[in-house]
Amino acid sequence: MFKKYYVYIITNENKTVLYIGVTNNIQKRLSQHYFDSQNAKKSFAGKYNCYYLLFYEVFEEVNLAIQREKELKGWRREKKDKLISEFNPDWEFLNNEIF
């Protein structure tokens, strides 16, 4: 049984802010982002109400997922937008797709 690691991009309701993260439990992580945005607002995602999933990739090795996360974080916004549009052309919120 392979463990799965996810690199993901979430946004706020108006799609003006992007947050990139990595996790081995995407459902739990999205719930944590939602909880923080509704309550403590301690994290970047919480402060900007980022919990809407736009993009994700799956990896079997954590080091590859972390490497990809760092790569995406280094990109300019335009390049991130293009990646999201290729994966999710209408920028639909995919939260229910992964449950």
mmCIF file of N, CA, C and O in Angstrom:
data_model
loop_
_atom_site.group_PDB
_atom_site.id
_atom_site.type_symbol
_atom_site.label_atom_id
_atom_site.label_comp_id
_atom_site.label_asym_id
_atom_site.label_seq_id
_atom_site.Cartn_x
_atom_site.Cartn_y
_atom_site.Cartn_z
ATOM 1 N N MET A 1 0.846 -1.186 0.000
ATOM 2 C CA MET A 1 0.000 0.000 0.000
ATOM 3 C C MET A 1 0.884 1.240 0.000
ATOM 4 O O MET A 1 1.700 1.441 0.883
ATOM 5 N N PHE A 2 0.733 2.049 -1.029
ATOM 6 C CA PHE A 2 1.516 3.273 -1.136
ATOM 7 C C PHE A 2 0.830 4.413 -0.401
ATOM 8 O O PHE A 2 -0.383 4.550 -0.434
ATOM 9 N N LYS A 3 1.630 5.197 0.264
ATOM 10 C CA LYS A 3 1.114 6.402 0.888
ATOM 11 C C LYS A 3 1.032 7.475 -0.194
ATOM 12 O O LYS A 3 1.850 7.503 -1.108
ATOM 13 N N LYS A 4 0.029 8.336 -0.101
ATOM 14 C CA LYS A 4 -0.134 9.400 -1.079
ATOM 15 C C LYS A 4 0.190 10.732 -0.442
ATOM 16 O O LYS A 4 -0.204 11.001 0.696
ATOM 17 N N TYR A 5 0.884 11.554 -1.185
ATOM 18 C CA TYR A 5 1.201 12.919 -0.767
ATOM 19 C C TYR A 5 0.645 13.856 -1.817
ATOM 20 O O TYR A 5 0.769 13.599 -3.016
ATOM 21 N N TYR A 6 0.027 14.908 -1.363
ATOM 22 C CA TYR A 6 -0.638 15.849 -2.260
ATOM 23 C C TYR A 6 0.033 17.214 -2.209
ATOM 24 O O TYR A 6 0.305 17.731 -1.127
ATOM 25 N N VAL A 7 0.280 17.764 -3.376
ATOM 26 C CA VAL A 7 0.610 19.175 -3.497
ATOM 27 C C VAL A 7 -0.682 19.815 -3.978
ATOM 28 O O VAL A 7 -1.309 19.326 -4.924
ATOM 29 N N TYR A 8 -1.091 20.883 -3.315
ATOM 30 C CA TYR A 8 -2.399 21.451 -3.624
ATOM 31 C C TYR A 8 -2.336 22.971 -3.659
ATOM 32 O O TYR A 8 -1.448 23.587 -3.051
ATOM 33 N N ILE A 9 -3.284 23.537 -4.382
ATOM 34 C CA ILE A 9 -3.451 24.991 -4.415
ATOM 35 C C ILE A 9 -4.884 25.282 -4.009
ATOM 36 O O ILE A 9 -5.827 24.727 -4.576
ATOM 37 N N ILE A 10 -5.016 26.140 -2.999
ATOM 38 C CA ILE A 10 -6.335 26.580 -2.552
ATOM 39 C C ILE A 10 -6.434 28.093 -2.729
ATOM 40 O O ILE A 10 -5.422 28.777 -2.900
ATOM 41 N N THR A 11 -7.661 28.585 -2.679
ATOM 42 C CA THR A 11 -7.905 30.006 -2.864
ATOM 43 C C THR A 11 -9.041 30.456 -1.956
ATOM 44 O O THR A 11 -9.648 29.639 -1.268
ATOM 45 N N ASN A 12 -9.316 31.745 -2.005
ATOM 46 C CA ASN A 12 -10.454 32.279 -1.276
ATOM 47 C C ASN A 12 -11.676 32.305 -2.202
ATOM 48 O O ASN A 12 -11.583 31.938 -3.376
ATOM 49 N N GLU A 13 -12.811 32.732 -1.693
ATOM 50 C CA GLU A 13 -14.053 32.691 -2.465
ATOM 51 C C GLU A 13 -13.972 33.497 -3.760
ATOM 52 O O GLU A 13 -14.522 33.095 -4.781
ATOM 53 N N ASN A 14 -13.260 34.616 -3.736
ATOM 54 C CA ASN A 14 -13.144 35.469 -4.925
ATOM 55 C C ASN A 14 -11.964 35.124 -5.822
ATOM 56 O O ASN A 14 -11.715 35.804 -6.814
ATOM 57 N N LYS A 15 -11.206 34.104 -5.438
ATOM 58 C CA LYS A 15 -10.072 33.603 -6.225
ATOM 59 C C LYS A 15 -8.984 34.656 -6.408
ATOM 60 O O LYS A 15 -8.322 34.710 -7.439
ATOM 61 N N THR A 16 -8.775 35.487 -5.388
ATOM 62 C CA THR A 16 -7.768 36.536 -5.480
ATOM 63 C C THR A 16 -6.449 36.167 -4.808
ATOM 64 O O THR A 16 -5.428 36.806 -5.065
ATOM 65 N N VAL A 17 -6.466 35.142 -3.954
ATOM 66 C CA VAL A 17 -5.269 34.724 -3.224
ATOM 67 C C VAL A 17 -5.046 33.240 -3.485
ATOM 68 O O VAL A 17 -5.996 32.463 -3.523
ATOM 69 N N LEU A 18 -3.782 32.859 -3.667
ATOM 70 C CA LEU A 18 -3.443 31.443 -3.834
ATOM 71 C C LEU A 18 -2.542 31.007 -2.685
ATOM 72 O O LEU A 18 -1.642 31.743 -2.267
ATOM 73 N N TYR A 19 -2.790 29.798 -2.197
ATOM 74 C CA TYR A 19 -1.956 29.188 -1.167
ATOM 75 C C TYR A 19 -1.551 27.813 -1.675
ATOM 76 O O TYR A 19 -2.398 27.045 -2.146
ATOM 77 N N ILE A 20 -0.273 27.493 -1.573
ATOM 78 C CA ILE A 20 0.245 26.200 -2.020
ATOM 79 C C ILE A 20 0.736 25.438 -0.795
ATOM 80 O O ILE A 20 1.457 25.989 0.041
ATOM 81 N N GLY A 21 0.339 24.171 -0.707
ATOM 82 C CA GLY A 21 0.755 23.352 0.420
ATOM 83 C C GLY A 21 0.999 21.916 0.007
ATOM 84 O O GLY A 21 0.752 21.523 -1.133
ATOM 85 N N VAL A 22 1.475 21.124 0.970
ATOM 86 C CA VAL A 22 1.706 19.699 0.768
ATOM 87 C C VAL A 22 1.174 18.966 1.994
ATOM 88 O O VAL A 22 1.273 19.473 3.108
ATOM 89 N N THR A 23 0.578 17.802 1.774
ATOM 90 C CA THR A 23 0.000 17.033 2.882
ATOM 91 C C THR A 23 -0.109 15.567 2.482
ATOM 92 O O THR A 23 -0.092 15.236 1.298
ATOM 93 N N ASN A 24 -0.274 14.711 3.474
ATOM 94 C CA ASN A 24 -0.541 13.296 3.187
ATOM 95 C C ASN A 24 -2.007 12.957 3.454
ATOM 96 O O ASN A 24 -2.418 11.817 3.301
ATOM 97 N N ASN A 25 -2.794 13.957 3.862
ATOM 98 C CA ASN A 25 -4.223 13.752 4.098
ATOM 99 C C ASN A 25 -4.950 15.027 3.674
ATOM 100 O O ASN A 25 -5.163 15.931 4.479
ATOM 101 N N ILE A 26 -5.308 15.095 2.408
ATOM 102 C CA ILE A 26 -5.839 16.343 1.858
ATOM 103 C C ILE A 26 -7.200 16.711 2.448
ATOM 104 O O ILE A 26 -7.479 17.879 2.683
ATOM 105 N N GLN A 27 -8.035 15.711 2.726
ATOM 106 C CA GLN A 27 -9.331 16.008 3.317
ATOM 107 C C GLN A 27 -9.164 16.682 4.686
ATOM 108 O O GLN A 27 -9.805 17.700 4.971
ATOM 109 N N LYS A 28 -8.309 16.102 5.514
ATOM 110 C CA LYS A 28 -8.067 16.658 6.844
ATOM 111 C C LYS A 28 -7.452 18.052 6.742
ATOM 112 O O LYS A 28 -7.832 18.964 7.476
ATOM 113 N N ARG A 29 -6.532 18.217 5.822
ATOM 114 C CA ARG A 29 -5.850 19.512 5.687
ATOM 115 C C ARG A 29 -6.825 20.597 5.237
ATOM 116 O O ARG A 29 -6.778 21.718 5.741
ATOM 117 N N LEU A 30 -7.711 20.284 4.308
ATOM 118 C CA LEU A 30 -8.708 21.269 3.882
ATOM 119 C C LEU A 30 -9.631 21.631 5.036
ATOM 120 O O LEU A 30 -10.000 22.799 5.208
ATOM 121 N N SER A 31 -9.977 20.661 5.848
ATOM 122 C CA SER A 31 -10.799 20.929 7.035
ATOM 123 C C SER A 31 -10.070 21.848 8.005
ATOM 124 O O SER A 31 -10.676 22.743 8.605
ATOM 125 N N GLN A 32 -8.771 21.638 8.164
ATOM 126 C CA GLN A 32 -7.984 22.499 9.043
ATOM 127 C C GLN A 32 -7.942 23.936 8.509
ATOM 128 O O GLN A 32 -8.072 24.894 9.276
ATOM 129 N N HIS A 33 -7.761 24.080 7.198
ATOM 130 C CA HIS A 33 -7.761 25.424 6.595
ATOM 131 C C HIS A 33 -9.118 26.100 6.817
ATOM 132 O O HIS A 33 -9.182 27.281 7.158
ATOM 133 N N TYR A 34 -10.179 25.351 6.622
ATOM 134 C CA TYR A 34 -11.519 25.908 6.820
ATOM 135 C C TYR A 34 -11.713 26.334 8.275
ATOM 136 O O TYR A 34 -12.172 27.446 8.554
ATOM 137 N N PHE A 35 -11.358 25.461 9.205
ATOM 138 C CA PHE A 35 -11.519 25.762 10.618
ATOM 139 C C PHE A 35 -10.744 27.019 11.001
ATOM 140 O O PHE A 35 -11.253 27.901 11.696
ATOM 141 N N ASP A 36 -9.492 27.120 10.533
ATOM 142 C CA ASP A 36 -8.675 28.284 10.865
ATOM 143 C C ASP A 36 -9.275 29.562 10.280
ATOM 144 O O ASP A 36 -9.264 30.609 10.925
ATOM 145 N N SER A 37 -9.824 29.479 9.092
ATOM 146 C CA SER A 37 -10.391 30.681 8.478
ATOM 147 C C SER A 37 -11.658 31.132 9.201
ATOM 148 O O SER A 37 -11.971 32.319 9.216
ATOM 149 N N GLN A 38 -12.365 30.208 9.816
ATOM 150 C CA GLN A 38 -13.594 30.539 10.528
ATOM 151 C C GLN A 38 -13.344 30.917 11.989
ATOM 152 O O GLN A 38 -14.211 31.497 12.630
ATOM 153 N N ASN A 39 -12.167 30.590 12.507
ATOM 154 C CA ASN A 39 -11.910 30.766 13.929
ATOM 155 C C ASN A 39 -10.648 31.589 14.216
ATOM 156 O O ASN A 39 -10.702 32.805 14.222
ATOM 157 N N ALA A 40 -9.528 30.923 14.408
ATOM 158 C CA ALA A 40 -8.327 31.591 14.909
ATOM 159 C C ALA A 40 -7.652 32.519 13.896
ATOM 160 O O ALA A 40 -7.077 33.529 14.278
ATOM 161 N N LYS A 41 -7.709 32.167 12.637
ATOM 162 C CA LYS A 41 -7.038 32.928 11.574
ATOM 163 C C LYS A 41 -5.546 33.099 11.864
ATOM 164 O O LYS A 41 -4.975 34.168 11.694
ATOM 165 N N LYS A 42 -4.912 32.002 12.294
ATOM 166 C CA LYS A 42 -3.498 32.042 12.655
ATOM 167 C C LYS A 42 -2.572 31.878 11.461
ATOM 168 O O LYS A 42 -1.456 32.382 11.462
ATOM 169 N N SER A 43 -3.013 31.166 10.449
ATOM 170 C CA SER A 43 -2.160 30.884 9.293
ATOM 171 C C SER A 43 -2.464 31.846 8.148
ATOM 172 O O SER A 43 -3.470 32.562 8.159
ATOM 173 N N PHE A 44 -1.599 31.841 7.155
ATOM 174 C CA PHE A 44 -1.841 32.639 5.948
ATOM 175 C C PHE A 44 -3.179 32.254 5.335
ATOM 176 O O PHE A 44 -4.000 33.113 5.008
ATOM 177 N N ALA A 45 -3.398 30.959 5.174
ATOM 178 C CA ALA A 45 -4.651 30.485 4.569
ATOM 179 C C ALA A 45 -5.851 30.919 5.406
ATOM 180 O O ALA A 45 -6.890 31.300 4.859
ATOM 181 N N GLY A 46 -5.722 30.875 6.713
ATOM 182 C CA GLY A 46 -6.810 31.281 7.590
ATOM 183 C C GLY A 46 -7.106 32.764 7.502
ATOM 184 O O GLY A 46 -8.262 33.182 7.429
ATOM 185 N N LYS A 47 -6.065 33.573 7.484
ATOM 186 C CA LYS A 47 -6.235 35.027 7.418
ATOM 187 C C LYS A 47 -6.927 35.456 6.132
ATOM 188 O O LYS A 47 -7.674 36.429 6.114
ATOM 189 N N TYR A 48 -6.651 34.747 5.043
ATOM 190 C CA TYR A 48 -7.210 35.116 3.748
ATOM 191 C C TYR A 48 -8.361 34.212 3.314
ATOM 192 O O TYR A 48 -8.766 34.232 2.164
ATOM 193 N N ASN A 49 -8.878 33.416 4.240
ATOM 194 C CA ASN A 49 -10.018 32.523 3.982
ATOM 195 C C ASN A 49 -9.789 31.597 2.787
ATOM 196 O O ASN A 49 -10.677 31.395 1.962
ATOM 197 N N CYS A 50 -8.604 31.041 2.719
ATOM 198 C CA CYS A 50 -8.259 30.117 1.636
ATOM 199 C C CYS A 50 -8.556 28.687 2.069
ATOM 200 O O CYS A 50 -7.843 28.126 2.910
ATOM 201 N N TYR A 51 -9.590 28.126 1.508
ATOM 202 C CA TYR A 51 -9.888 26.715 1.752
ATOM 203 C C TYR A 51 -10.617 26.087 0.578
ATOM 204 O O TYR A 51 -11.118 24.974 0.668
ATOM 205 N N TYR A 52 -10.670 26.780 -0.537
ATOM 206 C CA TYR A 52 -11.310 26.259 -1.744
ATOM 207 C C TYR A 52 -10.249 25.631 -2.645
ATOM 208 O O TYR A 52 -9.354 26.317 -3.147
ATOM 209 N N LEU A 53 -10.348 24.340 -2.870
ATOM 210 C CA LEU A 53 -9.368 23.598 -3.652
ATOM 211 C C LEU A 53 -9.539 23.866 -5.146
ATOM 212 O O LEU A 53 -10.623 23.690 -5.695
ATOM 213 N N LEU A 54 -8.438 24.265 -5.795
ATOM 214 C CA LEU A 54 -8.437 24.504 -7.245
ATOM 215 C C LEU A 54 -7.592 23.497 -8.012
ATOM 216 O O LEU A 54 -7.857 23.220 -9.170
ATOM 217 N N PHE A 55 -6.558 22.961 -7.359
ATOM 218 C CA PHE A 55 -5.560 22.155 -8.061
ATOM 219 C C PHE A 55 -4.921 21.193 -7.076
ATOM 220 O O PHE A 55 -4.725 21.532 -5.908
ATOM 221 N N TYR A 56 -4.584 20.009 -7.567
ATOM 222 C CA TYR A 56 -3.792 19.087 -6.748
ATOM 223 C C TYR A 56 -3.045 18.104 -7.639
ATOM 224 O O TYR A 56 -3.448 17.826 -8.764
ATOM 225 N N GLU A 57 -1.934 17.621 -7.132
ATOM 226 C CA GLU A 57 -1.148 16.560 -7.757
ATOM 227 C C GLU A 57 -0.860 15.529 -6.680
ATOM 228 O O GLU A 57 -0.730 15.882 -5.503
ATOM 229 N N VAL A 58 -0.742 14.278 -7.079
ATOM 230 C CA VAL A 58 -0.514 13.188 -6.134
ATOM 231 C C VAL A 58 0.877 12.596 -6.365
ATOM 232 O O VAL A 58 1.289 12.364 -7.503
ATOM 233 N N PHE A 59 1.579 12.344 -5.269
ATOM 234 C CA PHE A 59 2.921 11.762 -5.308
ATOM 235 C C PHE A 59 2.978 10.576 -4.360
ATOM 236 O O PHE A 59 2.261 10.532 -3.365
ATOM 237 N N GLU A 60 3.854 9.632 -4.666
ATOM 238 C CA GLU A 60 4.061 8.481 -3.789
ATOM 239 C C GLU A 60 5.252 8.690 -2.865
ATOM 240 O O GLU A 60 5.400 7.957 -1.897
ATOM 241 N N GLU A 61 6.093 9.680 -3.166
ATOM 242 C CA GLU A 61 7.268 9.947 -2.340
ATOM 243 C C GLU A 61 7.186 11.364 -1.793
ATOM 244 O O GLU A 61 7.005 12.318 -2.548
ATOM 245 N N VAL A 62 7.338 11.486 -0.483
ATOM 246 C CA VAL A 62 7.192 12.782 0.170
ATOM 247 C C VAL A 62 8.228 13.789 -0.325
ATOM 248 O O VAL A 62 7.922 14.965 -0.499
ATOM 249 N N ASN A 63 9.443 13.322 -0.578
ATOM 250 C CA ASN A 63 10.486 14.259 -1.019
ATOM 251 C C ASN A 63 10.153 14.872 -2.375
ATOM 252 O O ASN A 63 10.436 16.042 -2.625
ATOM 253 N N LEU A 64 9.517 14.105 -3.255
ATOM 254 C CA LEU A 64 9.109 14.646 -4.557
ATOM 255 C C LEU A 64 7.975 15.651 -4.401
ATOM 256 O O LEU A 64 7.934 16.673 -5.096
ATOM 257 N N ALA A 65 7.064 15.378 -3.484
ATOM 258 C CA ALA A 65 5.961 16.309 -3.229
ATOM 259 C C ALA A 65 6.499 17.626 -2.668
ATOM 260 O O ALA A 65 6.084 18.706 -3.111
ATOM 261 N N ILE A 66 7.419 17.546 -1.737
ATOM 262 C CA ILE A 66 7.996 18.757 -1.143
ATOM 263 C C ILE A 66 8.775 19.546 -2.194
ATOM 264 O O ILE A 66 8.680 20.779 -2.259
ATOM 265 N N GLN A 67 9.508 18.833 -3.022
ATOM 266 C CA GLN A 67 10.261 19.490 -4.103
ATOM 267 C C GLN A 67 9.314 20.223 -5.047
ATOM 268 O O GLN A 67 9.566 21.365 -5.439
ATOM 269 N N ARG A 68 8.202 19.595 -5.399
ATOM 270 C CA ARG A 68 7.222 20.216 -6.297
ATOM 271 C C ARG A 68 6.563 21.426 -5.627
ATOM 272 O O ARG A 68 6.354 22.459 -6.269
ATOM 273 N N GLU A 69 6.238 21.301 -4.342
ATOM 274 C CA GLU A 69 5.651 22.433 -3.614
ATOM 275 C C GLU A 69 6.587 23.638 -3.671
ATOM 276 O O GLU A 69 6.155 24.759 -3.960
ATOM 277 N N LYS A 70 7.851 23.423 -3.410
ATOM 278 C CA LYS A 70 8.835 24.510 -3.443
ATOM 279 C C LYS A 70 8.936 25.114 -4.836
ATOM 280 O O LYS A 70 9.052 26.335 -4.988
ATOM 281 N N GLU A 71 8.902 24.245 -5.855
ATOM 282 C CA GLU A 71 8.955 24.731 -7.234
ATOM 283 C C GLU A 71 7.772 25.657 -7.524
ATOM 284 O O GLU A 71 7.942 26.765 -8.033
ATOM 285 N N LEU A 72 6.556 25.200 -7.195
ATOM 286 C CA LEU A 72 5.361 25.999 -7.472
ATOM 287 C C LEU A 72 5.358 27.307 -6.689
ATOM 288 O O LEU A 72 4.938 28.345 -7.211
ATOM 289 N N LYS A 73 5.816 27.269 -5.456
ATOM 290 C CA LYS A 73 5.859 28.485 -4.646
ATOM 291 C C LYS A 73 6.796 29.525 -5.248
ATOM 292 O O LYS A 73 6.619 30.724 -5.036
ATOM 293 N N GLY A 74 7.778 29.074 -6.008
ATOM 294 C CA GLY A 74 8.724 29.988 -6.646
ATOM 295 C C GLY A 74 8.220 30.610 -7.935
ATOM 296 O O GLY A 74 8.861 31.511 -8.485
ATOM 297 N N TRP A 75 7.116 30.123 -8.431
ATOM 298 C CA TRP A 75 6.578 30.636 -9.691
ATOM 299 C C TRP A 75 5.880 31.976 -9.506
ATOM 300 O O TRP A 75 5.347 32.277 -8.445
ATOM 301 N N ARG A 76 5.839 32.747 -10.596
ATOM 302 C CA ARG A 76 5.048 33.978 -10.631
ATOM 303 C C ARG A 76 3.565 33.613 -10.710
ATOM 304 O O ARG A 76 3.205 32.516 -11.125
ATOM 305 N N ARG A 77 2.717 34.530 -10.315
ATOM 306 C CA ARG A 77 1.267 34.287 -10.296
ATOM 307 C C ARG A 77 0.748 33.846 -11.662
ATOM 308 O O ARG A 77 -0.093 32.936 -11.761
ATOM 309 N N GLU A 78 1.247 34.458 -12.731
ATOM 310 C CA GLU A 78 0.759 34.124 -14.074
ATOM 311 C C GLU A 78 0.985 32.650 -14.404
ATOM 312 O O GLU A 78 0.139 31.998 -15.012
ATOM 313 N N LYS A 79 2.122 32.129 -14.006
ATOM 314 C CA LYS A 79 2.452 30.724 -14.282
ATOM 315 C C LYS A 79 1.572 29.793 -13.443
ATOM 316 O O LYS A 79 1.130 28.743 -13.922
ATOM 317 N N LYS A 80 1.308 30.176 -12.205
ATOM 318 C CA LYS A 80 0.414 29.393 -11.339
ATOM 319 C C LYS A 80 -0.996 29.390 -11.929
ATOM 320 O O LYS A 80 -1.665 28.348 -11.960
ATOM 321 N N ASP A 81 -1.452 30.554 -12.391
ATOM 322 C CA ASP A 81 -2.786 30.654 -13.008
ATOM 323 C C ASP A 81 -2.891 29.726 -14.212
ATOM 324 O O ASP A 81 -3.912 29.058 -14.409
ATOM 325 N N LYS A 82 -1.844 29.676 -15.036
ATOM 326 C CA LYS A 82 -1.841 28.815 -16.224
ATOM 327 C C LYS A 82 -1.917 27.339 -15.823
ATOM 328 O O LYS A 82 -2.667 26.562 -16.426
ATOM 329 N N LEU A 83 -1.164 26.952 -14.803
ATOM 330 C CA LEU A 83 -1.188 25.572 -14.316
ATOM 331 C C LEU A 83 -2.587 25.195 -13.847
ATOM 332 O O LEU A 83 -3.108 24.135 -14.197
ATOM 333 N N ILE A 84 -3.202 26.070 -13.061
ATOM 334 C CA ILE A 84 -4.560 25.810 -12.571
ATOM 335 C C ILE A 84 -5.525 25.700 -13.744
ATOM 336 O O ILE A 84 -6.348 24.775 -13.797
ATOM 337 N N SER A 85 -5.433 26.606 -14.701
ATOM 338 C CA SER A 85 -6.349 26.612 -15.850
ATOM 339 C C SER A 85 -6.218 25.363 -16.703
ATOM 340 O O SER A 85 -7.205 24.886 -17.261
ATOM 341 N N GLU A 86 -5.006 24.829 -16.827
ATOM 342 C CA GLU A 86 -4.818 23.591 -17.592
ATOM 343 C C GLU A 86 -5.443 22.401 -16.866
ATOM 344 O O GLU A 86 -5.971 21.492 -17.485
ATOM 345 N N PHE A 87 -5.373 22.390 -15.552
ATOM 346 C CA PHE A 87 -5.910 21.304 -14.731
ATOM 347 C C PHE A 87 -7.407 21.457 -14.503
ATOM 348 O O PHE A 87 -8.149 20.481 -14.464
ATOM 349 N N ASN A 88 -7.850 22.698 -14.350
ATOM 350 C CA ASN A 88 -9.218 23.010 -13.936
ATOM 351 C C ASN A 88 -9.658 24.273 -14.697
ATOM 352 O O ASN A 88 -9.638 25.374 -14.149
ATOM 353 N N PRO A 89 -10.014 24.124 -15.979
ATOM 354 C CA PRO A 89 -10.254 25.275 -16.856
ATOM 355 C C PRO A 89 -11.248 26.306 -16.329
ATOM 356 O O PRO A 89 -11.083 27.503 -16.577
ATOM 357 N N ASP A 90 -12.265 25.881 -15.618
ATOM 358 C CA ASP A 90 -13.276 26.818 -15.116
ATOM 359 C C ASP A 90 -13.004 27.284 -13.686
ATOM 360 O O ASP A 90 -13.826 27.984 -13.100
ATOM 361 N N TRP A 91 -11.875 26.885 -13.133
ATOM 362 C CA TRP A 91 -11.503 27.249 -11.767
ATOM 363 C C TRP A 91 -12.622 26.891 -10.793
ATOM 364 O O TRP A 91 -12.980 27.655 -9.902
ATOM 365 N N GLU A 92 -13.181 25.712 -10.984
ATOM 366 C CA GLU A 92 -14.231 25.229 -10.081
ATOM 367 C C GLU A 92 -13.598 24.801 -8.766
ATOM 368 O O GLU A 92 -12.467 24.334 -8.735
ATOM 369 N N PHE A 93 -14.356 24.940 -7.689
ATOM 370 C CA PHE A 93 -13.889 24.472 -6.388
ATOM 371 C C PHE A 93 -14.021 22.947 -6.350
ATOM 372 O O PHE A 93 -15.101 22.408 -6.558
ATOM 373 N N LEU A 94 -12.932 22.268 -6.087
ATOM 374 C CA LEU A 94 -12.868 20.807 -6.194
ATOM 375 C C LEU A 94 -12.967 20.096 -4.849
ATOM 376 O O LEU A 94 -12.758 18.883 -4.786
ATOM 377 N N ASN A 95 -13.310 20.799 -3.802
ATOM 378 C CA ASN A 95 -13.344 20.196 -2.468
ATOM 379 C C ASN A 95 -14.178 18.919 -2.423
ATOM 380 O O ASN A 95 -13.774 17.948 -1.799
ATOM 381 N N ASN A 96 -15.324 18.905 -3.054
ATOM 382 C CA ASN A 96 -16.183 17.722 -3.012
ATOM 383 C C ASN A 96 -15.680 16.593 -3.897
ATOM 384 O O ASN A 96 -16.087 15.452 -3.737
ATOM 385 N N GLU A 97 -14.786 16.888 -4.799
ATOM 386 C CA GLU A 97 -14.236 15.872 -5.707
ATOM 387 C C GLU A 97 -13.304 14.903 -4.981
ATOM 388 O O GLU A 97 -13.190 13.747 -5.376
ATOM 389 N N ILE A 98 -12.687 15.337 -3.932
ATOM 390 C CA ILE A 98 -11.674 14.510 -3.278
ATOM 391 C C ILE A 98 -12.185 13.801 -2.038
ATOM 392 O O ILE A 98 -11.452 13.108 -1.384
ATOM 393 N N PHE A 99 -13.456 13.960 -1.706
ATOM 394 C CA PHE A 99 -14.014 13.292 -0.518
ATOM 395 C C PHE A 99 -14.623 11.971 -0.863
ATOM 396 O O PHE A 99 -14.993 11.659 -1.917
#
